[in-house]
Amino acid sequence: MTKEKARAILVDVIDLETTKQEAEKRMEELESLIGTYGGVAVVKAIQRRGVPDYETYIGKGKVKEIHQLAEEEQVNLLIINNLLKPRQIYELGEKFRDIKVKVWDRVDLILKIFDKHAKSSQAKLQIELASIRHMGPRIYGMGEELMQQTGAMGQRGGQGETNVEMMKRHLRKQELSILKKLEHYQLIDEGHRKRRRRQNLKTVALVGYTNAGKSSLLNALTNKDIYIADELFATLSTRVGKLYIQPDKQVDEEGKYIPGKEVLISDTIGFIRDLPPSLIEAFKSTLAETVEADTILHVIDISDPDLERKIKVVEEILDQLGLKDRRKVYIFNKVDLIAPRSVFDEEAPELKRRGLIKAGKNTVELLGWSQGKNRDKALAKMKKLAKEYQEFTPIFVSAHERMNLEALIAKLNELA
């Protein structure tokens, strides 16, 4: 699948209560995921079912329909936007074996993306662990050949031990080996955290839905040169940068030097809906920086029309990590996508006409005639969000354009 371009059929099975708008958003996210993986969605299908089919999840009639489409469109991948049971994924795989179409569920796709983006040894180990835990339960359905008894002379398997049992034992051995290696990295990371505590360094963790702009914000605050991409799961490993906050005054009234403050800011994997607990568990060592942080900055894409649902998803995952009551500040990022820079400066003069400008579709923007309208609209949205999430003292910034970062730094100075 790595050499051949992934041409995929995307199928989402929704319940009868799901709205059309929500169904479209789910499919858009799945299409973004396949794009991040490096594939293309050739066909997209949404099926409403009260109860998923016991054997194939999508039902026999739908299987036949998709099988025909896969042949016609020369598809090599079928992705179901749900977490399937082992028997269901096995049965679907058998139905499409004759035309060489691989079948993945949503978690399979996420794991493939993780594998693509993993750079550090620790991240690679965590992905391997998550893959073993996701794939392990499926081995019982890998075909009748695995159900044959083994016990021949010279084989490790005991008398009457099945290949399935041997496979389970092998996977368990692999899992224990990975966990032991991860312990080594955890000890190193814990040593770093203990040293920070001894130095009384305040720590801040950036969390948020994937692609909310966390890495851009870390760059803007700490000038740390890290990878940024407009795609899901661009960051897997934890990255830590240091922010030095200059004091307002260099010396106090007695002439003594006032030192600045240092804040460590960490950025790690973005969250996404329907992440199974096993996947979160596998990344706990990476998320340890978040768990240990003094303050959590929940970064939110203010231009996202679905931001309220994504805020809820992130908060649910933080709850799973035991961070429900940790001090949090909401950072609404990407303000530049909804407002002009003057939204933060009511005294800023409107753009003035300089010389003659040729009439055209961009004339209104060039003359600044739309600035007031855009600013008012953006201010209204920000005031609404500020009121709705006032307990998290919302701050509105643009990491990309470095807009209003001084307000965020002032807040960090207050918390440090």
Tab-separated table of N, CA and C in Angstrom, residues 12 21 37 68 72 88 118 137 152 225-227 280 298 346 351:
chain	number	residue	atom	x	y	z
A	12	ASP	N	-19.215	5.460	5.676
A	12	ASP	CA	-19.552	5.804	7.051
A	12	ASP	C	-20.935	5.248	7.364
A	21	GLN	N	-26.050	17.295	8.529
A	21	GLN	CA	-24.882	18.154	8.724
A	21	GLN	C	-23.769	17.409	9.458
A	37	TYR	N	-2.908	10.669	4.850
A	37	TYR	CA	-2.202	9.408	4.626
A	37	TYR	C	-1.486	9.408	3.276
A	68	GLN	N	-18.759	-3.916	-6.538
A	68	GLN	CA	-18.873	-3.560	-7.958
A	68	GLN	C	-18.217	-2.217	-8.242
A	72	GLU	N	-14.993	-1.247	-10.746
A	72	GLU	CA	-15.142	-0.251	-11.811
A	72	GLU	C	-14.144	0.893	-11.649
A	88	GLN	N	-16.006	-8.773	12.003
A	88	GLN	CA	-16.524	-7.940	10.908
A	88	GLN	C	-15.422	-7.546	9.938
A	118	ALA	N	5.721	9.228	12.377
A	118	ALA	CA	6.606	8.951	13.505
A	118	ALA	C	8.058	9.189	13.126
A	137	PRO	N	-6.762	-8.823	18.777
A	137	PRO	CA	-8.031	-9.549	18.861
A	137	PRO	C	-8.508	-10.126	17.527
A	152	ALA	N	3.948	-31.036	16.198
A	152	ALA	CA	4.928	-31.882	15.538
A	152	ALA	C	6.270	-31.792	16.230
A	225	ASP	N	12.149	25.810	16.064
A	225	ASP	CA	11.984	25.413	14.664
A	225	ASP	C	11.468	23.978	14.600
A	226	ILE	N	10.149	23.832	14.470
A	226	ILE	CA	9.562	22.494	14.420
A	226	ILE	C	8.695	22.348	13.179
A	227	TYR	N	8.430	21.097	12.852
A	227	TYR	CA	7.662	20.783	11.635
A	227	TYR	C	6.210	21.201	11.783
A	280	ILE	N	-5.095	5.840	23.312
A	280	ILE	CA	-4.665	6.859	24.269
A	280	ILE	C	-3.696	6.242	25.268
A	298	HIS	N	-5.578	25.005	26.052
A	298	HIS	CA	-6.408	24.293	25.079
A	298	HIS	C	-6.538	25.169	23.835
A	346	GLU	N	-8.908	49.138	18.615
A	346	GLU	CA	-10.063	49.947	18.225
A	346	GLU	C	-9.652	51.360	17.788
A	351	LEU	N	-7.908	51.746	6.765
A	351	LEU	CA	-6.995	51.897	5.632
A	351	LEU	C	-7.441	53.066	4.768
